[in-house]
């Protein structure tokens, strides 16, 4: 959707859509309005509308147009405020679970239709007047269970369109209506009537046959499919909720030199608030007192915490990893960086084209053909003088055999088996909409921090002066760093404990803001930190250590100088270590036909070093969160189909914008909710397995859909010829369902690759 800065943008929530063709119909109607440019997303059930400057079209006019098209429209309600820590979440009003009525409809239909199908298919169960019990049980299924299909079919009819809802509604109503005629006006209502289990082809007038099991069974199968689809779709807005809930819930504001804890919603620009070590910064602001390290990796992707001092800016939702800070609020509410990122995610989700469901693609041609064939069959038999009963029997048989009950199982069974197997392997597939993207993607963008690397600072190198042992250097440095909360200090302390065991307790420990720490350890005066800390005490790095430090910093790593007793004696190298499996994962992704690209907010030296280690040629570094979305869009504009793997909040919008988003399950909720696939294991090799599994699931769905229609299409000539025995129709439908389920169960044998290279 191309708009100008002066266009008035309106977002509408659309209700009543049942397929992608509904979205296309609404979009077409809106775009016919003067000065209006609209896109309607079936997946998110929203319309993004741009009204040109000077146009007289108002929001009420847009809503009225949608309603005249047969759907509902409304301006979205503002997001609910984030609850305060003491508020009982259960006591707050919540939107009604949209799945509840659908689940209730499915369960009622299932309970009523099972005995109907059993009585029709198992002759020993056909007691005297069994057909009247079948009618009693099937009537609520056709009237109540299939009501959504009837309503959608009526809406489509009013606008000259036809979808699978049209075929389902016509088939079930035809089967039920003919059964009523046979029961009340034919011979099917006579006591002792049975449906013999015969698989012969013979012409019949239909007055002794009922199709209640077809009407009830088809309704229940299709309802089951709709339920599983709806359950996966309901998480569409969860990324925004995860983003909005990421921030701090309350804040300690300074009032008359006293700290008063209030909800974040009570903050105003200019307020000063206190942030203690380990606490989240409540909103965007400027440090006015104190110095600390701020962990901003969840927003910026930077693996190394940022040192801040008075005058430096800080961002809401980042974590204070060091000392006490006093911050003055500069932006609040919807102006904060967190809120802007939430809008980025929403725009990316709404901008993603809705996937056209496979069944709707086929039905666009299949449904009109079947309806025409049924009418043609009716006309032919009436014209030949065979009689109204024979003519209607053949026409109804066409509709019944063309209404594929297996279609209701084709997608959900493959999804259930595929997602179940994926869960065992640490892979979560969200729904059918994402599967086709896995077949098309040719480029995969990998976020560095937490995806290719561990996301945790780790000691990766120890360089020693002559005569100094590794254990001694780590024990003395680790003893001091153990008293610090800084992430780099924790990395050194952890490595020291692993190498030297229990660490001694330092004396006269002191933190030197922005430089490091100092103290007395086992009688040694120890300094640990930047080179400047040592030079302030006249300790110069010897040439070998200076060279090691320069080499580490050139590769984007952090070098920590260590000195004691009047001499510089070691350089410890700390970095965000590459995961051991990342190089193998990149090879597997290449074997699947994907071109890997490394994307990161870190500096170019760090990015180049990591890319070289794992075998990636294309690197995009020093990218701000907002720019990640632009990078994905640029790659797409080049004609690439892009997959994105990430784990941070800063990746959420890019994950939503990509053709396929893969979120690391070890990351933030926002990234996980924005992704199409979630990799629970936190192992990048799972990305290759996820794409393989998704492709296998898509292939299974395609096969299921082919056979679900295939059985029915093969029987259409028999139905049109009036040679379709009701038991053959039932057997064909049952067999097609069994085939679909059996074909889906093959996905249980899907295996994750271990040491061998991946294959598509």
CSV table of N, CA, C and O in Angstrom, one decimal, residues 385-457:
chain,number,residue,atom,x,y,z
A,385,UNK,N,-37.2,-37.7,-18.7
A,385,UNK,CA,-38.5,-38.3,-18.2
A,385,UNK,C,-38.3,-39.3,-17.1
A,385,UNK,O,-39.2,-40.1,-16.9
A,386,UNK,N,-37.1,-39.3,-16.4
A,386,UNK,CA,-36.9,-40.3,-15.4
A,386,UNK,C,-37.7,-40.0,-14.1
A,386,UNK,O,-37.8,-40.9,-13.2
A,387,UNK,N,-38.2,-38.8,-14.0
A,387,UNK,CA,-39.0,-38.5,-12.8
A,387,UNK,C,-38.3,-37.6,-11.9
A,387,UNK,O,-37.0,-37.6,-11.8
A,388,UNK,N,-39.0,-36.9,-11.1
A,388,UNK,CA,-38.4,-35.9,-10.1
A,388,UNK,C,-37.6,-36.6,-9.1
A,388,UNK,O,-36.5,-36.1,-8.7
A,389,UNK,N,-38.1,-37.8,-8.6
A,389,UNK,CA,-37.4,-38.5,-7.5
A,389,UNK,C,-36.0,-38.9,-8.0
A,389,UNK,O,-35.0,-38.7,-7.3
A,390,UNK,N,-35.9,-39.5,-9.1
A,390,UNK,CA,-34.6,-40.0,-9.7
A,390,UNK,C,-33.7,-38.8,-9.9
A,390,UNK,O,-32.5,-38.8,-9.6
A,391,UNK,N,-34.3,-37.7,-10.5
A,391,UNK,CA,-33.5,-36.5,-10.8
A,391,UNK,C,-32.9,-35.9,-9.6
A,391,UNK,O,-31.7,-35.6,-9.5
A,392,UNK,N,-33.7,-35.7,-8.5
A,392,UNK,CA,-33.2,-35.1,-7.3
A,392,UNK,C,-32.3,-36.0,-6.6
A,392,UNK,O,-31.3,-35.6,-5.9
A,393,UNK,N,-32.5,-37.4,-6.7
A,393,UNK,CA,-31.6,-38.3,-6.0
A,393,UNK,C,-30.2,-38.2,-6.6
A,393,UNK,O,-29.2,-38.1,-5.9
A,394,UNK,N,-30.1,-38.1,-7.9
A,394,UNK,CA,-28.8,-38.0,-8.6
A,394,UNK,C,-28.1,-36.6,-8.3
A,394,UNK,O,-26.9,-36.5,-8.0
A,395,UNK,N,-28.9,-35.5,-8.3
A,395,UNK,CA,-28.4,-34.2,-8.0
A,395,UNK,C,-27.9,-34.1,-6.6
A,395,UNK,O,-26.8,-33.6,-6.4
A,396,UNK,N,-28.6,-34.7,-5.7
A,396,UNK,CA,-28.2,-34.6,-4.3
A,396,UNK,C,-27.0,-35.5,-4.1
A,396,UNK,O,-26.0,-35.2,-3.3
A,397,UNK,N,-26.9,-36.6,-4.8
A,397,UNK,CA,-25.7,-37.5,-4.7
A,397,UNK,C,-24.5,-36.8,-5.2
A,397,UNK,O,-23.4,-36.9,-4.6
A,398,UNK,N,-24.6,-35.9,-6.2
A,398,UNK,CA,-23.5,-35.2,-6.7
A,398,UNK,C,-23.0,-34.2,-5.6
A,398,UNK,O,-21.8,-34.1,-5.3
A,399,UNK,N,-23.9,-33.5,-4.9
A,399,UNK,CA,-23.5,-32.6,-3.9
A,399,UNK,C,-22.9,-33.3,-2.7
A,399,UNK,O,-21.9,-32.9,-2.1
A,400,UNK,N,-23.5,-34.5,-2.3
A,400,UNK,CA,-23.0,-35.2,-1.2
A,400,UNK,C,-21.6,-35.8,-1.4
A,400,UNK,O,-20.7,-35.6,-0.6
A,401,UNK,N,-21.4,-36.4,-2.6
A,401,UNK,CA,-20.1,-37.0,-2.8
A,401,UNK,C,-19.0,-35.9,-3.1
A,401,UNK,O,-17.8,-36.1,-2.9
A,402,UNK,N,-19.5,-34.7,-3.5
A,402,UNK,CA,-18.5,-33.6,-3.8
A,402,UNK,C,-18.2,-32.9,-2.5
A,402,UNK,O,-17.2,-32.1,-2.5
A,403,UNK,N,-18.9,-33.1,-1.4
A,403,UNK,CA,-18.6,-32.4,-0.2
A,403,UNK,C,-17.7,-33.3,0.6
A,403,UNK,O,-18.1,-34.2,1.2
A,404,UNK,N,-16.4,-33.0,0.5
A,404,UNK,CA,-15.4,-34.0,1.0
A,404,UNK,C,-15.2,-33.9,2.6
A,404,UNK,O,-14.6,-32.9,3.1
A,405,UNK,N,-15.6,-34.9,3.3
A,405,UNK,CA,-15.4,-34.9,4.7
A,405,UNK,C,-13.9,-35.0,5.0
A,405,UNK,O,-13.5,-34.4,6.1
A,406,UNK,N,-13.2,-35.6,4.2
A,406,UNK,CA,-11.7,-35.7,4.4
A,406,UNK,C,-11.0,-34.4,4.4
A,406,UNK,O,-10.0,-34.2,4.9
A,407,UNK,N,-11.6,-33.4,3.7
A,407,UNK,CA,-11.1,-32.1,3.6
A,407,UNK,C,-11.0,-31.5,5.0
A,407,UNK,O,-10.1,-30.7,5.3
A,408,UNK,N,-12.0,-31.8,5.8
A,408,UNK,CA,-11.9,-31.3,7.2
A,408,UNK,C,-10.8,-31.8,8.0
A,408,UNK,O,-10.4,-31.2,9.0
A,409,UNK,N,-10.2,-32.9,7.6
A,409,UNK,CA,-9.1,-33.6,8.3
A,409,UNK,C,-7.8,-33.3,7.6
A,409,UNK,O,-6.7,-33.5,8.3
A,410,UNK,N,-7.8,-32.9,6.4
A,410,UNK,CA,-6.5,-32.9,5.6
A,410,UNK,C,-5.5,-32.0,6.2
A,410,UNK,O,-4.4,-32.4,6.4
A,411,UNK,N,-5.9,-30.7,6.6
A,411,UNK,CA,-4.9,-29.8,7.2
A,411,UNK,C,-4.7,-30.1,8.7
A,411,UNK,O,-3.6,-30.2,9.1
A,412,UNK,N,-5.8,-30.1,9.5
A,412,UNK,CA,-5.6,-30.3,10.9
A,412,UNK,C,-4.9,-31.6,11.3
A,412,UNK,O,-4.1,-31.6,12.3
A,413,UNK,N,-5.1,-32.7,10.7
A,413,UNK,CA,-4.4,-33.9,11.1
A,413,UNK,C,-3.0,-33.8,10.8
A,413,UNK,O,-2.1,-34.2,11.6
A,414,UNK,N,-2.6,-33.3,9.6
A,414,UNK,CA,-1.2,-33.2,9.3
A,414,UNK,C,-0.5,-32.2,10.2
A,414,UNK,O,0.6,-32.4,10.7
A,415,UNK,N,-1.3,-31.1,10.6
A,415,UNK,CA,-0.7,-30.1,11.5
A,415,UNK,C,-0.5,-30.7,12.9
A,415,UNK,O,0.5,-30.5,13.6
A,416,UNK,N,-1.5,-31.5,13.3
A,416,UNK,CA,-1.4,-32.1,14.7
A,416,UNK,C,-0.3,-33.0,14.8
A,416,UNK,O,0.5,-33.0,15.8
A,417,UNK,N,-0.1,-33.9,13.8
A,417,UNK,CA,1.0,-34.9,13.8
A,417,UNK,C,2.3,-34.1,13.7
A,417,UNK,O,3.3,-34.4,14.4
A,418,UNK,N,2.4,-33.2,12.7
A,418,UNK,CA,3.6,-32.5,12.4
A,418,UNK,C,4.0,-31.6,13.6
A,418,UNK,O,5.2,-31.6,14.0
A,419,UNK,N,3.1,-30.9,14.2
A,419,UNK,CA,3.4,-30.1,15.4
A,419,UNK,C,3.7,-30.9,16.6
A,419,UNK,O,4.6,-30.5,17.4
A,420,UNK,N,3.1,-32.0,16.7
A,420,UNK,CA,3.4,-32.9,17.9
A,420,UNK,C,4.8,-33.5,17.8
A,420,UNK,O,5.5,-33.5,18.7
A,421,UNK,N,5.1,-33.9,16.6
A,421,UNK,CA,6.5,-34.4,16.4
A,421,UNK,C,7.5,-33.2,16.5
A,421,UNK,O,8.6,-33.4,17.1
A,422,UNK,N,7.1,-32.1,16.0
A,422,UNK,CA,8.0,-30.9,16.2
A,422,UNK,C,8.3,-30.6,17.6
A,422,UNK,O,9.4,-30.3,18.0
A,423,UNK,N,7.2,-30.7,18.5
A,423,UNK,CA,7.4,-30.4,19.9
A,423,UNK,C,8.4,-31.3,20.5
A,423,UNK,O,9.1,-30.9,21.4
A,424,UNK,N,8.3,-32.6,20.1
A,424,UNK,CA,9.3,-33.5,20.7
A,424,UNK,C,10.7,-33.2,20.3
A,424,UNK,O,11.7,-33.5,21.0
A,425,UNK,N,10.9,-32.5,19.1
A,425,UNK,CA,12.2,-32.1,18.6
A,425,UNK,C,12.6,-30.7,19.0
A,425,UNK,O,13.6,-30.2,18.5
A,426,UNK,N,11.7,-30.0,19.8
A,426,UNK,CA,12.0,-28.6,20.1
A,426,UNK,C,11.7,-27.6,19.0
A,426,UNK,O,12.3,-26.6,18.9
A,427,UNK,N,10.6,-28.0,18.2
A,427,UNK,CA,10.2,-27.1,17.1
A,427,UNK,C,8.7,-26.9,17.3
A,427,UNK,O,7.9,-27.9,17.3
A,428,UNK,N,8.3,-25.6,17.3
A,428,UNK,CA,6.8,-25.3,17.4
A,428,UNK,C,6.4,-24.6,16.1
A,428,UNK,O,6.9,-23.5,15.8
A,429,UNK,N,5.4,-25.3,15.4
A,429,UNK,CA,4.9,-24.7,14.2
A,429,UNK,C,3.5,-24.0,14.6
A,429,UNK,O,2.7,-24.6,15.3
A,430,UNK,N,3.3,-22.8,14.2
A,430,UNK,CA,2.1,-22.1,14.6
A,430,UNK,C,0.9,-22.4,13.9
A,430,UNK,O,-0.2,-22.3,14.4
A,431,UNK,N,1.0,-22.7,12.6
A,431,UNK,CA,-0.3,-23.0,11.9
A,431,UNK,C,0.0,-23.2,10.4
A,431,UNK,O,1.1,-23.1,9.9
A,432,UNK,N,-1.1,-23.4,9.6
A,432,UNK,CA,-0.9,-23.7,8.2
A,432,UNK,C,-0.4,-22.6,7.4
A,432,UNK,O,0.1,-22.8,6.3
A,433,UNK,N,-0.6,-21.3,7.8
A,433,UNK,CA,-0.3,-20.2,7.0
A,433,UNK,C,1.2,-20.1,6.8
A,433,UNK,O,1.6,-19.5,5.8
A,434,UNK,N,2.0,-20.6,7.7
A,434,UNK,CA,3.5,-20.4,7.5
A,434,UNK,C,4.1,-21.5,6.7
A,434,UNK,O,5.3,-21.3,6.3
A,435,UNK,N,3.4,-22.6,6.4
A,435,UNK,CA,4.1,-23.7,5.8
A,435,UNK,C,4.6,-23.4,4.4
A,435,UNK,O,5.7,-23.8,4.0
A,436,UNK,N,3.8,-22.8,3.6
A,436,UNK,CA,4.1,-22.5,2.2
A,436,UNK,C,5.4,-21.6,2.1
A,436,UNK,O,6.2,-21.7,1.2
A,437,UNK,N,5.5,-20.8,3.1
A,437,UNK,CA,6.7,-19.9,3.1
A,437,UNK,C,8.0,-20.7,3.2
A,437,UNK,O,9.0,-20.3,2.6
A,438,UNK,N,8.0,-21.8,3.9
A,438,UNK,CA,9.2,-22.6,4.1
A,438,UNK,C,9.6,-23.2,2.7
A,438,UNK,O,10.8,-23.5,2.5
A,439,UNK,N,8.7,-23.4,1.8
A,439,UNK,CA,9.1,-24.0,0.5
A,439,UNK,C,9.7,-22.9,-0.4
A,439,UNK,O,10.5,-23.2,-1.2
A,440,UNK,N,9.3,-21.6,-0.2
A,440,UNK,CA,9.7,-20.6,-1.1
A,440,UNK,C,11.0,-19.8,-0.6
A,440,UNK,O,11.7,-19.2,-1.5
A,441,UNK,N,11.3,-19.9,0.7
A,441,UNK,CA,12.4,-19.0,1.1
A,441,UNK,C,13.7,-19.4,0.5
A,441,UNK,O,14.0,-20.6,0.3
A,442,UNK,N,14.6,-18.5,0.2
A,442,UNK,CA,15.9,-18.7,-0.4
A,442,UNK,C,17.0,-18.0,0.4
A,442,UNK,O,18.2,-18.3,0.1
A,443,UNK,N,16.6,-17.1,1.3
A,443,UNK,CA,17.6,-16.4,2.1
A,443,UNK,C,17.2,-16.5,3.6
A,443,UNK,O,16.0,-16.4,3.9
A,444,UNK,N,18.2,-16.8,4.4
A,444,UNK,CA,17.9,-16.8,5.9
A,444,UNK,C,18.8,-15.8,6.6
A,444,UNK,O,20.0,-15.9,6.5
A,445,UNK,N,18.1,-14.9,7.3
A,445,UNK,CA,18.9,-13.9,8.0
A,445,UNK,C,19.0,-14.3,9.5
A,445,UNK,O,18.0,-14.6,10.1
A,446,UNK,N,20.2,-14.4,10.0
A,446,UNK,CA,20.5,-14.8,11.3
A,446,UNK,C,20.9,-13.7,12.2
A,446,UNK,O,21.9,-13.0,12.0
A,447,UNK,N,20.1,-13.4,13.3
A,447,UNK,CA,20.5,-12.5,14.3
A,447,UNK,C,21.7,-13.1,15.0
A,447,UNK,O,21.8,-14.3,15.3
A,448,UNK,N,22.7,-12.2,15.4
A,448,UNK,CA,23.9,-12.8,16.0
A,448,UNK,C,23.7,-13.1,17.5
A,448,UNK,O,23.8,-14.3,17.9
A,449,UNK,N,23.3,-12.1,18.3
A,449,UNK,CA,23.3,-12.3,19.8
A,449,UNK,C,22.2,-13.2,20.2
A,449,UNK,O,21.0,-13.0,19.9
A,450,UNK,N,22.5,-14.3,20.8
A,450,UNK,CA,21.6,-15.3,21.4
A,450,UNK,C,21.1,-16.3,20.3
A,450,UNK,O,20.4,-17.2,20.7
A,451,UNK,N,21.5,-16.1,19.1
A,451,UNK,CA,21.1,-17.0,18.0
A,451,UNK,C,22.3,-17.8,17.5
A,451,UNK,O,22.4,-19.0,17.6
A,452,UNK,N,23.2,-17.0,16.9
A,452,UNK,CA,24.5,-17.7,16.5
A,452,UNK,C,25.4,-17.8,17.7
A,452,UNK,O,26.2,-18.7,17.8
A,453,UNK,N,25.3,-16.8,18.6
A,453,UNK,CA,26.2,-16.8,19.8
A,453,UNK,C,25.3,-17.1,21.0
A,453,UNK,O,24.1,-17.2,20.9
A,454,UNK,N,26.0,-17.3,22.1
A,454,UNK,CA,25.2,-17.7,23.3
A,454,UNK,C,24.4,-16.6,23.9
A,454,UNK,O,23.5,-16.8,24.6
A,455,UNK,N,24.8,-15.3,23.6
A,455,UNK,CA,24.1,-14.2,24.2
A,455,UNK,C,24.6,-13.9,25.7
A,455,UNK,O,24.1,-13.0,26.3
A,456,UNK,N,25.6,-14.7,26.1
A,456,UNK,CA,26.1,-14.5,27.5
A,456,UNK,C,27.6,-14.3,27.4
A,456,UNK,O,28.3,-15.0,26.7
A,457,UNK,N,28.1,-13.3,28.2
A,457,UNK,CA,29.5,-13.0,28.2
A,457,UNK,C,30.3,-14.2,28.8
A,457,UNK,O,29.9,-14.7,29.8
